[in-house]
XYZ file of C-alpha atoms in Angstrom:
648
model
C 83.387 37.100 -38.121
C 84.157 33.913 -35.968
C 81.806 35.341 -33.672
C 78.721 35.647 -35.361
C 79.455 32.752 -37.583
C 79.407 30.727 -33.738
C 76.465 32.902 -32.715
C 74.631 31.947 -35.560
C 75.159 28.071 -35.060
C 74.197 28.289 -31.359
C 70.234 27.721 -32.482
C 71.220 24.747 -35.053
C 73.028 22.753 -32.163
C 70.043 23.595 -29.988
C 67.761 21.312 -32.242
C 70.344 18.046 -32.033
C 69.139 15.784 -29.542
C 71.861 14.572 -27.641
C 72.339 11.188 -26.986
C 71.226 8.581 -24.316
C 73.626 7.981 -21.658
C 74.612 4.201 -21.996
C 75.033 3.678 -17.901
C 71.483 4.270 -17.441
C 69.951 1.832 -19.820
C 69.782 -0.869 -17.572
C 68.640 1.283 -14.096
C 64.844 1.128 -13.728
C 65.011 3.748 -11.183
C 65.705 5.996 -14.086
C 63.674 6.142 -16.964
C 65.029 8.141 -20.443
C 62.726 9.314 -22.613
C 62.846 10.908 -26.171
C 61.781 14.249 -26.369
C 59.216 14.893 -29.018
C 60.785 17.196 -31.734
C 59.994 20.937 -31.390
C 56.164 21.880 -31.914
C 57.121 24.713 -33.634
C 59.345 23.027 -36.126
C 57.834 19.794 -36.479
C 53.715 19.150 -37.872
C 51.880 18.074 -35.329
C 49.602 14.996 -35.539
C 45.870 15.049 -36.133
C 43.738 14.828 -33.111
C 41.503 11.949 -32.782
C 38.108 13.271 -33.242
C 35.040 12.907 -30.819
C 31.628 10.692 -31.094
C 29.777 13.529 -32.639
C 32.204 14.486 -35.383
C 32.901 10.923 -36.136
C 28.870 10.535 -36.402
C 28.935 13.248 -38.856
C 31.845 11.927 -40.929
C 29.952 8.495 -41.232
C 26.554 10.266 -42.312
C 25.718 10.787 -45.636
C 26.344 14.131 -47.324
C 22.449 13.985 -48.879
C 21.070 13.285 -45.211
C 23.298 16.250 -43.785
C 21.764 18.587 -45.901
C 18.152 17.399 -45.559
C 18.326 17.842 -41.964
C 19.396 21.347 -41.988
C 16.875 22.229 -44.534
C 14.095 20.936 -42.462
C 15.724 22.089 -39.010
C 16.112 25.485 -40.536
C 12.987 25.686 -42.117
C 10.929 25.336 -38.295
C 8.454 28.020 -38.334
C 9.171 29.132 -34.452
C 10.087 31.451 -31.679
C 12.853 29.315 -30.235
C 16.049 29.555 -32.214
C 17.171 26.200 -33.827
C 20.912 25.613 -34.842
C 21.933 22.669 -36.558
C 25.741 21.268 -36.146
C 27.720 17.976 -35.720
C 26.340 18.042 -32.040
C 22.705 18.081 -33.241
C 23.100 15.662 -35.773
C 24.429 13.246 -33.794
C 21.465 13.029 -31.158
C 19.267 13.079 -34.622
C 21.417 9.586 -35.742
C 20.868 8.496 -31.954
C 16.799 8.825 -32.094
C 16.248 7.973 -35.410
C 18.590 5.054 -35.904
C 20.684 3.657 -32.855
C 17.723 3.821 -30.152
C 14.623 3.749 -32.582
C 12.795 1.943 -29.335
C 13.310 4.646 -26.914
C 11.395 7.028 -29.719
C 8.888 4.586 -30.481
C 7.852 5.055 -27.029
C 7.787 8.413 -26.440
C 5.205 8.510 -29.617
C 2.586 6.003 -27.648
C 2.841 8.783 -25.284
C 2.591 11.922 -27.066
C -0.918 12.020 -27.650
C -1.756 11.733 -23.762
C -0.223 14.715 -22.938
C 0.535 16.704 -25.664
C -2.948 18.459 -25.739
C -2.621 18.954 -21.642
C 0.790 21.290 -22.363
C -0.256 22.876 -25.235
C -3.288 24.174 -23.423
C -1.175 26.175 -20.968
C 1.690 26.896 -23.445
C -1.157 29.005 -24.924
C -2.377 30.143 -21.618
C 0.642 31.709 -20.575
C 1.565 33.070 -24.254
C 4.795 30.776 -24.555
C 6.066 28.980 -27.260
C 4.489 25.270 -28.202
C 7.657 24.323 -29.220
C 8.605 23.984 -25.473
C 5.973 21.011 -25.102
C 8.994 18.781 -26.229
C 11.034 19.794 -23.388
C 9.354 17.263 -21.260
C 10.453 14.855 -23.475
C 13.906 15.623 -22.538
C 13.403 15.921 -19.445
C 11.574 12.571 -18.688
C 10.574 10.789 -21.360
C 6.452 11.603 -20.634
C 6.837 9.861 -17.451
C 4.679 11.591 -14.797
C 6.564 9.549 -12.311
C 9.728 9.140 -13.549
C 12.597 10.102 -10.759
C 16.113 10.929 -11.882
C 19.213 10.087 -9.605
C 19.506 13.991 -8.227
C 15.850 13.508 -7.019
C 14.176 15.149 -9.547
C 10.882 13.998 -10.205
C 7.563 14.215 -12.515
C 7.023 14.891 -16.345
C 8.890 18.644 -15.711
C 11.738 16.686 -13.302
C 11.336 19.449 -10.446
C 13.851 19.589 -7.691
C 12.204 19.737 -4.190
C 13.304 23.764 -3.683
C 12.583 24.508 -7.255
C 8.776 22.701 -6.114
C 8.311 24.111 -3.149
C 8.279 27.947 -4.560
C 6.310 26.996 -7.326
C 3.737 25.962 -4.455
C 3.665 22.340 -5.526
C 2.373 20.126 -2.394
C 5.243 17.442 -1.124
C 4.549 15.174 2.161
C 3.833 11.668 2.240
C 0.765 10.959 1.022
C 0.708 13.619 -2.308
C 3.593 14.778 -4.029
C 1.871 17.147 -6.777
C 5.246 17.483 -8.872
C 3.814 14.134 -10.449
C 0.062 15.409 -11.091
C 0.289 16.026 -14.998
C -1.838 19.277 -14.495
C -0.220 20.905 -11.487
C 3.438 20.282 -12.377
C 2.214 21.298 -16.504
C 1.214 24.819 -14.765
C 3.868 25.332 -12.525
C 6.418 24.620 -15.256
C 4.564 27.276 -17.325
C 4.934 29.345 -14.834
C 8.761 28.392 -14.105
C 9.908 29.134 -17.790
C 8.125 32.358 -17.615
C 9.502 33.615 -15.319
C 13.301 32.650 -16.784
C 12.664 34.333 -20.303
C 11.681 37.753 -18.099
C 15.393 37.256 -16.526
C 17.266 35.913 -19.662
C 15.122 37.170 -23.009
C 16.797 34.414 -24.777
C 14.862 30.778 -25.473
C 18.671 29.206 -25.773
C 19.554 30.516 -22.321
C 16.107 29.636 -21.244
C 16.401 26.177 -21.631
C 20.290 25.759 -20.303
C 18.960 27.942 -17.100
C 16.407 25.279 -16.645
C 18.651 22.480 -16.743
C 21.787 23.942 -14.902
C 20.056 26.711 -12.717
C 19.325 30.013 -13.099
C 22.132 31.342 -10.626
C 24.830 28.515 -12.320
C 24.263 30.193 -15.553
C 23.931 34.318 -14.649
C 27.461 33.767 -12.826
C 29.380 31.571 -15.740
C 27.687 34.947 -17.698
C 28.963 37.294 -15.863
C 32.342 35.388 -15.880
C 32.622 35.366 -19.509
C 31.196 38.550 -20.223
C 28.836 37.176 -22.539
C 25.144 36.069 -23.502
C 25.048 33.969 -26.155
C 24.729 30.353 -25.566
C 27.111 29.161 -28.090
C 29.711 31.424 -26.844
C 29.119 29.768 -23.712
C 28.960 26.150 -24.806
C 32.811 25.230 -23.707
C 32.115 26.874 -20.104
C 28.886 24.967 -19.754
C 29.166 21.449 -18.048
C 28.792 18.093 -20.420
C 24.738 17.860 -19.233
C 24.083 21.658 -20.264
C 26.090 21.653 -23.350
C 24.016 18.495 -25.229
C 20.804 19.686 -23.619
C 19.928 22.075 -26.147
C 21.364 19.913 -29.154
C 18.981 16.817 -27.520
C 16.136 19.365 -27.571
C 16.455 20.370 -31.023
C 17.109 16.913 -32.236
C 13.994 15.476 -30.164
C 11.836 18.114 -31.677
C 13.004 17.207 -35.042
C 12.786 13.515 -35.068
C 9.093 13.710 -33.504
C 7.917 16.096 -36.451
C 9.540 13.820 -38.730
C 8.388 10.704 -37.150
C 6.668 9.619 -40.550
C 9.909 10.346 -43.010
C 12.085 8.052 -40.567
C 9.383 4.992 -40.332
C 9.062 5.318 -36.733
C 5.329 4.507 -36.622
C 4.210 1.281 -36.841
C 0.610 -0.377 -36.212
C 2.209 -2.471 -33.504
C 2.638 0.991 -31.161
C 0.091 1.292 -27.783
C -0.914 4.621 -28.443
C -2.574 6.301 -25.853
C -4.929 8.833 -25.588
C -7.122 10.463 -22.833
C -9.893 8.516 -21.560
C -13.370 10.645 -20.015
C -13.038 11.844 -16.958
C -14.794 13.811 -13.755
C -13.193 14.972 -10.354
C -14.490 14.101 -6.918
C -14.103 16.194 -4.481
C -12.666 13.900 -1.415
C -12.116 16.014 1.902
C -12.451 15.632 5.930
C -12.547 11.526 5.399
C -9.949 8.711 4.323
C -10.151 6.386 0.940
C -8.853 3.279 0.032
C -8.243 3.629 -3.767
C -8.636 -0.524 -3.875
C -11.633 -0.486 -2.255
C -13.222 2.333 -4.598
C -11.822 0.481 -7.220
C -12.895 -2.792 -6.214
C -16.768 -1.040 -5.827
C -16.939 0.327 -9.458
C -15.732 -2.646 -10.959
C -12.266 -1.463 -12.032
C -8.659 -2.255 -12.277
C -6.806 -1.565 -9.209
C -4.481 0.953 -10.575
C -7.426 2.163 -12.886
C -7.602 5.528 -9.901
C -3.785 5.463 -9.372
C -3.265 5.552 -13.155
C -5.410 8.862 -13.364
C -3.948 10.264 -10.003
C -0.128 9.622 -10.437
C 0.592 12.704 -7.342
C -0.789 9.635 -4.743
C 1.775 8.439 -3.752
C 0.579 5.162 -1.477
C -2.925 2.706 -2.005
C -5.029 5.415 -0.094
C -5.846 9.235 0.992
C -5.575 9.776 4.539
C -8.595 12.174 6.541
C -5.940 14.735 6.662
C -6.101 15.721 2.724
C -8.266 18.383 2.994
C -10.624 19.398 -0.289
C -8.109 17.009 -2.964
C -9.607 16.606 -6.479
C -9.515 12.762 -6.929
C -10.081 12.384 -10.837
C -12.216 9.207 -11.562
C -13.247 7.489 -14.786
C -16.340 8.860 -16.044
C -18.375 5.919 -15.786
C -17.670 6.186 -11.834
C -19.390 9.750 -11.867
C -22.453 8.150 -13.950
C -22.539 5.100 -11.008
C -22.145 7.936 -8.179
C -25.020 10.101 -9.360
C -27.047 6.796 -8.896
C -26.250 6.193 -5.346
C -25.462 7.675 -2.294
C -22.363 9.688 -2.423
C -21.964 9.535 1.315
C -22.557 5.753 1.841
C -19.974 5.098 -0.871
C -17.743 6.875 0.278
C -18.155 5.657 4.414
C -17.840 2.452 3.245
C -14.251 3.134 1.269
C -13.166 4.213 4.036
C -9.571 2.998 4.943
C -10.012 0.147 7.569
C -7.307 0.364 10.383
C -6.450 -2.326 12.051
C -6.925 -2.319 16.383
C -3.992 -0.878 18.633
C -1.678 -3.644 20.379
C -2.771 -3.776 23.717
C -0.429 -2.069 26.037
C 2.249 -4.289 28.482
C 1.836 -3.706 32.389
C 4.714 -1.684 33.614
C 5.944 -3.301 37.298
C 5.811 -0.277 39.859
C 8.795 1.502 40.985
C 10.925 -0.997 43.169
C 12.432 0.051 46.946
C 15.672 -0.623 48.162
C 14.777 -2.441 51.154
C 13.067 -5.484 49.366
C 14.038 -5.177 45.887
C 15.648 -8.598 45.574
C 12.733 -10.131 46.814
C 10.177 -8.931 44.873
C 12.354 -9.067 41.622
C 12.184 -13.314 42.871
C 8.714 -12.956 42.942
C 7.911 -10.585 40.406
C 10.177 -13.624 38.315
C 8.011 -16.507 39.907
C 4.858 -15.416 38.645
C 5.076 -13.262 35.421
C 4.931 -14.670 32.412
C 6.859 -15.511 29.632
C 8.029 -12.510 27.578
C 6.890 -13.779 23.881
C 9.443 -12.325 21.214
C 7.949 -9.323 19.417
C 9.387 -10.707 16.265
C 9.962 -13.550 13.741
C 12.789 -13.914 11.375
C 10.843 -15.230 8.291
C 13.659 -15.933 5.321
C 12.321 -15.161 1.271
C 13.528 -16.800 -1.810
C 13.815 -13.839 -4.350
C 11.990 -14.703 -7.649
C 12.921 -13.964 -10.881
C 12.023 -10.691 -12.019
C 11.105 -9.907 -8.222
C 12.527 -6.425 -7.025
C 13.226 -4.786 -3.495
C 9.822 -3.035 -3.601
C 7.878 -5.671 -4.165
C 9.294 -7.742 -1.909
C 8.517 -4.996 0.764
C 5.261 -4.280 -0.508
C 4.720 -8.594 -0.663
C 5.721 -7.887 3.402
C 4.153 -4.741 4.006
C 7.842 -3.597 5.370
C 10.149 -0.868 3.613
C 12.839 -1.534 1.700
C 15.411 0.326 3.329
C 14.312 -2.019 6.618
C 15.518 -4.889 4.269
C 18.211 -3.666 2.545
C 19.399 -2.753 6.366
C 18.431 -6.417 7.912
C 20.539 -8.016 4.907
C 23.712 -5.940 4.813
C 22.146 -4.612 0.885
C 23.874 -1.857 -1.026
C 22.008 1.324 -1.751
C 21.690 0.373 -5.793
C 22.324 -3.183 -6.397
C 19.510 -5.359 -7.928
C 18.473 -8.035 -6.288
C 19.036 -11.418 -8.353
C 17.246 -14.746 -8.478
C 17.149 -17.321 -6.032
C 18.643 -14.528 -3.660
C 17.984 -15.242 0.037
C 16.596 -12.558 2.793
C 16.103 -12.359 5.798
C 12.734 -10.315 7.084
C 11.670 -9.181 10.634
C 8.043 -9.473 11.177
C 5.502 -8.865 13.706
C 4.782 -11.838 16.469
C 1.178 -11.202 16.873
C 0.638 -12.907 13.348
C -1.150 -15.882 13.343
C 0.211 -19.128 12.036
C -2.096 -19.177 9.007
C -1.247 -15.233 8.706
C 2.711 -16.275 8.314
C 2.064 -18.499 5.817
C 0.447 -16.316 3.708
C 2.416 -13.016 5.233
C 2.234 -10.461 3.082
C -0.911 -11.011 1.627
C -3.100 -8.298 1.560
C -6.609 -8.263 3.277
C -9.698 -9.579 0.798
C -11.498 -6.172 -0.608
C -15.274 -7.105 -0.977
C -16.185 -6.830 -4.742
C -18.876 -3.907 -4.336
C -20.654 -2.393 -1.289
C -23.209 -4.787 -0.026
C -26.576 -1.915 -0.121
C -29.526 -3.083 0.708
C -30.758 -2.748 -2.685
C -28.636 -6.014 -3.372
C -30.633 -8.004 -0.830
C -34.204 -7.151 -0.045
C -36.518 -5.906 -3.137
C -39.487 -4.179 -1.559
C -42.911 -4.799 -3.588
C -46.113 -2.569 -2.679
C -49.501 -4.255 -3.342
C -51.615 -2.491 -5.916
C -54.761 -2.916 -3.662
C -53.013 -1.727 -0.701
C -52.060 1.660 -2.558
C -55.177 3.477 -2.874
C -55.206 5.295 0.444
C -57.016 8.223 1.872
C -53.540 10.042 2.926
C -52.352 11.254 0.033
C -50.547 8.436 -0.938
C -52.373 7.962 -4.355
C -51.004 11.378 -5.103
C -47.716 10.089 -5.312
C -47.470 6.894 -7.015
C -48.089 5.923 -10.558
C -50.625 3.626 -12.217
C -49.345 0.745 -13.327
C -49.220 -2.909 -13.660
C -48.113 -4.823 -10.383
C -44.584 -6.312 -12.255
C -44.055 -2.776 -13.471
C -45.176 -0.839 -10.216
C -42.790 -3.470 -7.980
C -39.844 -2.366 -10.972
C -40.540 0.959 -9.725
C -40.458 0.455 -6.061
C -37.854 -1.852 -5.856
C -34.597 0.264 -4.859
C -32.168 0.267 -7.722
C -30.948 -3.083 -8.514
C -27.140 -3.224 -9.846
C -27.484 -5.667 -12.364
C -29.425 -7.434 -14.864
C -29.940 -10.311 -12.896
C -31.063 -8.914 -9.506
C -33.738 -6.992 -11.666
C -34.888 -10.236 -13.195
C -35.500 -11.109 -9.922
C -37.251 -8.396 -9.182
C -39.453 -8.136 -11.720
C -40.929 -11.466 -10.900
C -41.549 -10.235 -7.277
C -44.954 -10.511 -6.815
C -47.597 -9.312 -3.852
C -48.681 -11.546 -0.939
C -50.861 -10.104 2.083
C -49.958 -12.841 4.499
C -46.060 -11.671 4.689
C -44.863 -8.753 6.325
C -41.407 -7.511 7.327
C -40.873 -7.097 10.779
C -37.853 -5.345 10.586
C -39.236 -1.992 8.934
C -39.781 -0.131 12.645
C -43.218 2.054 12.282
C -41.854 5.188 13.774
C -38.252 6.675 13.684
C -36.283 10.009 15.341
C -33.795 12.162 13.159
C -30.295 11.406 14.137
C -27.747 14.035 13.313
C -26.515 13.666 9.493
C -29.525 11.892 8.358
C -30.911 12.650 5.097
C -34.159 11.403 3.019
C -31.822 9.731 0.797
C -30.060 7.188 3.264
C -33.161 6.452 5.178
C -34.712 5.357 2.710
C -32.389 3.186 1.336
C -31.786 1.943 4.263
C -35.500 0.727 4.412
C -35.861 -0.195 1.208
C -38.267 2.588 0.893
C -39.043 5.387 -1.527
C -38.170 9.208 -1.067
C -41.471 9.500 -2.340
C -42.960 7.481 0.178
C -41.695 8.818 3.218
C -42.428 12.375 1.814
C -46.114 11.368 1.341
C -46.846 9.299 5.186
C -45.188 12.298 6.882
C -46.381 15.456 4.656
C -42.904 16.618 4.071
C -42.890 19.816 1.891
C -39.119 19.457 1.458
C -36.364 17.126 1.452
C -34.577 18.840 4.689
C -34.770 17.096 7.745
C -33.981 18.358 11.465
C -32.666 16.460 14.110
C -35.260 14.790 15.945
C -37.271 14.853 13.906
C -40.303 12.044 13.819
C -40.558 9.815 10.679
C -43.011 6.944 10.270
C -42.458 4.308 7.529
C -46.296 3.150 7.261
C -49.141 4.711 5.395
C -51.728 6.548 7.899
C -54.310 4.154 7.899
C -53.880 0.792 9.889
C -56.649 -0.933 8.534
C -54.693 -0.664 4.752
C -50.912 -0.934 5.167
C -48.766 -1.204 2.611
C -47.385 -5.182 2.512
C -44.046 -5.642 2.362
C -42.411 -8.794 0.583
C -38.942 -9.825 -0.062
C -37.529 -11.911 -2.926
C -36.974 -15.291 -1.063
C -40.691 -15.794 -0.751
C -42.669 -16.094 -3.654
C -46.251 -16.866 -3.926
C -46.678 -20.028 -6.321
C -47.896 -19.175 -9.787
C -51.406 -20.307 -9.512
C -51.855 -17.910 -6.071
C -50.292 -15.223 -8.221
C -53.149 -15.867 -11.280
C -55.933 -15.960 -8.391
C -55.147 -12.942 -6.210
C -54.348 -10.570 -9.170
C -57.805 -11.597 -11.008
C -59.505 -10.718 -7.927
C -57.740 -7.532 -7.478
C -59.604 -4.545 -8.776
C -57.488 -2.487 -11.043
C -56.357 0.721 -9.301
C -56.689 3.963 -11.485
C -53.149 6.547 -9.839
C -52.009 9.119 -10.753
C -49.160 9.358 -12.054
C -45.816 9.729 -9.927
C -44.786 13.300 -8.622
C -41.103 13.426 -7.383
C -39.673 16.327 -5.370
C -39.349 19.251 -7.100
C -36.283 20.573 -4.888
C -32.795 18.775 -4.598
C -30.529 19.497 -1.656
C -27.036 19.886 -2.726
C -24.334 17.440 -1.615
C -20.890 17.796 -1.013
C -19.291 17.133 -4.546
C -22.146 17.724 -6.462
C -21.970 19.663 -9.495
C -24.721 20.677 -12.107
C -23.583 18.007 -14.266
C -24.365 15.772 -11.713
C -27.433 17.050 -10.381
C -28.851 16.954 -13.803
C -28.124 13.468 -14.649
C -30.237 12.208 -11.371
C -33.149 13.868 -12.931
C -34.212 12.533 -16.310
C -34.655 15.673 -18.767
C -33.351 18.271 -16.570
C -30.353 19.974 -18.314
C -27.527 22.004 -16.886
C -28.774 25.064 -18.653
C -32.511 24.327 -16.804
C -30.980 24.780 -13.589
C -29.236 27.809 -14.082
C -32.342 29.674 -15.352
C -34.808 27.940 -12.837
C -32.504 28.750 -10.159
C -31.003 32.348 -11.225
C -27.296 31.447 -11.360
C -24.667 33.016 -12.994
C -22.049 30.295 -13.014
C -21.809 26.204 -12.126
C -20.871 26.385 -8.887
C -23.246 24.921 -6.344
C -23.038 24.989 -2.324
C -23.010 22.325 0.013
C -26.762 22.670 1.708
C -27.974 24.763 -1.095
C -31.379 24.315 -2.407
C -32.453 23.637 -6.030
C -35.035 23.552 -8.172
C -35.530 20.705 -10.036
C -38.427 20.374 -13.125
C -39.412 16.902 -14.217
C -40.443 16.500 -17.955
């Protein structure tokens, strides 16, 4: 009885704590500690909880509910669940960070119609549009710290077997259309291997072989199942994506548009089709009239100020005003003159010849004696950071790198620069003194390219037009100040046409510089040489009976009419016959009766040129015309082809 009465009490004395032993109070080499009463005895106390359980505490019952309604009442293929998680990102766009989402919305618009269109193409869901707003924002070049980069945030593998372009001049993971495609193409692809939208979207986030082996670890396919063996990224990317889709369908309810927003949308374009030659986007720019990052701003996969000759066949999307301009002039005179401008190779130092060993010491003495100074090949310039003023600008400012100055000033990889900070920069010797005070400036761009048309307006006598060699058949009848509109080559603006319109005819001037006889060169064309003389297609057709526009290499052109006894007088704008000359010669000039003006009736296709194009250098010729006149089947046109061309 004594025994089990002591075995019984063996379990009560095991829950007495003994006490603390009084010697070691004062030795701080030993430290006693109360042990916490039994967990299995004792109530334990409450866990703290986390940020998105505390955000749903603090939310509203009313607003809880509402929120699941709506998220549970989406009408799509990806599967939505609302919790504490989701609700929290929902309080974060809606309420704490209303700004971020205010942007995203002046953004939506641009590109929202661009991923719909091949959501649809490759039969996926258009729910999935918002998962570039997860990923950046609707930043086509917006870089994360891993190195992903573009609207989709591609990683350079992940890009390079989606057959996205990457070197140093293009990086296509940033072209809005390519990377749209690709990602298309990407998510695809992971449905085939997953078959759930859930897993879908943590595959794209964490990696498709990340996520098949945490699978195959927990013996499971469900992503909720998975969320605690997911890392912190992967676990809130599917709540941010369903909160994100949410709070931009519900944009309105929560006030988050406002008349003070940008919103953007897309602006008319074309393409040009740049290949086999370099361009200077400022230049371009600078020619058309537009901003300087007007080109870059369409064309966010260029990654520096210019293409070089190496980018074979690249689709450079312009403004469509630009395409309107190019159809005007010549495509391949634009283009030679936007041509980036290199500047000439250092000249190369002598090298001394190889020294012997029986007179070496001499003729180092000598060799010493006469050469000159060595000149340092650089100068340490110092820079005053501004406010506001970052390490790529300063580089750019310098035309240096930034990792050159972040190495010359002892800079850590990602800490700002600050105001009033002072560098030191390495630059070239050869600059001029005038060129280091103004280092870093960039070289003037002219405003447009200086044609011909812009200086010399050619005017053709009326009297002098009516000649025997077939040169009435090809020019109109009309009044001299209309007939020298007509003849003049294409003035650029309103006030150059002024001037040309008040161009009038006198016999006793002639140009001296229009030669009377000229040979084909390789890669000449009716086109240039005649704007190059400030000449007419139609004239040059007429004085040399040309039955087509197609010229051969050496060819013989003259640029006068047949008969010498009538040629055509040639007058520029800087000399003007006085008014009462004017009134006197054209009241003693008979009227001519011409006919009217017959332009070729074939067009030889350019590189870049599309039917579009071709049509609007032809006034009333349609696209549809020149399919039927010319049997085709499609738009596609040929470099060197020939069309047909109607006038009305």
């Amino acid at each position: 009885m004594l025994l089990l009465l002591a075995a019984g009490a063996r379990p009560v004395a095991a829950q007495v704590q003994p006490p603390l032993n009084p010697d070691l109070l004062n030795d701080s080499a030993h430290v006693q500690l109360r042990l916490p009463p039994d967990s299995l005895v004792a109530e334990p106390l409450p866990a703290a909880p986390d940020s998105a359980r505390l955000v749903w505490l603090q939310t509203p019952p009313e607003l809880r509910d509402l929120v699941a309604d709506r998220v549970n009442c989406f009408d799509t293929d990806v599967p939505h669940v609302f919790n504490n998680t989701v609700m929290s990102f929902v309080n974060y766009f809606t309420v704490r960070n209303r700004a971020y989402t205010q942007r995203i919305l002046e953004r939506q618009n641009l590109y929202f119609p661009l991923f719909e269109k091949y959501l649809a193409k490759y039969h996926l869901p258009q729910d999935l549009k918002y998962l570039a707003v997860v990923e950046s924002a609707l930043l086509p070049t917006a870089r994360s710290r891993v190195g992903a980069v573009g609207l989709w945030q591609f990683m350079g593998p992940t890009a390079g077997d989606l057959k996205l372009v990457r070197n140093e001049y293009i990086d296509e993971r940033m072209d809005p259309e390519k990377s749209t495609e690709a990602a298309c193409k990407y998510l695809r692809d992971l449905y085939r291997q997953f078959g759930d939208w859930e897993l879908v979207l943590a595959a794209y986030n964490w990696g498709s072989g990340h996520l098949s082996r945490a699978m195959k670890r927990t013996g499971t396919r469900n992503f909720w199942a998975l969320y605690p063996s997911l890392p912190k990224e992967t676990r809130n990317y599917v709540p941010t994506f369903t909160a994100l889709l949410y709070t931009m369908q519900y944009a309105t309810e929560h006030n988050l548009h406002s008349d003070e927003l940008h919103y953007q949308y897309p602006e008319p374009t074309d393409t040009l089709l740049i290949s086999g030659r370099s361009l200077d986007l400022r230049k371009f720019s600078a020619q058309f009239g537009l901003d300087s990052g007007a080109i870059q701003k369409q064309n966010p996969a260029i990654r520096k100020t210019y293409l070089p000759a190496s980018a074979r066949a690249y689709t450079l999307l312009v403004p469509q005003c630009v395409s309107v301009e190019m159809a005007a002039l010549d495509r391949n005179t634009v283009l030679d003159f936007c041509q980036v401008t290199l500047p000439p190779p250092a000249p190369l130092m002598p090298v001394a010849p190889a020294l012997t060993a029986s007179d070496s010491t001499q003729t180092l003495v000598a060799a010493a004696e006469h050469a000159p100074t060595d000149k340092p090949r650089a100068r340490r310039v110092r820079h005053t950071v501004r406010r506001g003023e970052n390490l790529a600008a300063v580089a750019k400012r310098f035309d240096v790198t930034p990792a050159q100055i972040r190495r010359w000033n002892d800079l850590p990889a990602k800490k700002p620069l600050l105001a009033r900070q002072q560098l030191v920069l390495f630059l070239p010797a050869a600059v001029t003194e005038a060129a280091a005070q103004a280092a870093g400036r960039k070289p003037p761009i002219p405003a447009r390219l200086p044609l011909p048309a812009d200086k010399v307006t050619v005017a053709v006598a009326p009297e002098k037009l009516r000649e025997d060699s077939g040169a009435p058949d090809q020019l109109a009848d009309v009044p001299g100040s209309a007939l020298t509109k007509a003849v003049a080559v294409a003035p650029r603006t309103a006030k150059i046409a002024r001037e040309a319109a008040v161009a009038t005819t006198d016999p006793g001037v002639t140009d001296d510089s229009l030669l009377a006889a000229y040979i084909v060169r390789r890669g000449d064309y009716l086109t240039k040489i005649a704007r190059e003389r400030g000449l007419l297609v139609a004239q040059i057709t007429a004085w040399n009976k040309l039955t087509a526009e197609t010229l051969v290499p050496g060819q013989k052109l003259i640029f006068t009419a047949p008969t010498a006894t009538e040629p055509a007088t040639l007058t520029t704008t800087a000399s003007v016959t006085p008014p009462k000359a004017r009134r006197v010669a054209a009241a003693a000039a008979p009227k001519p009766a011409l006919p009217p003006l017959t332009l070729p009736r074939t067009h030889l296709v350019q590189p870049g040129d599309t039917l579009y194009n071709i049509s609007r250098r032809y006034q009333g010729v349609t696209v549809d015309q020149l399919r039927k006149l010319n049997n085709l089947k499609s738009d596609e046109v040929k470099p060197g082809q020939q069309l047909v061309i109607v006038q009305s």
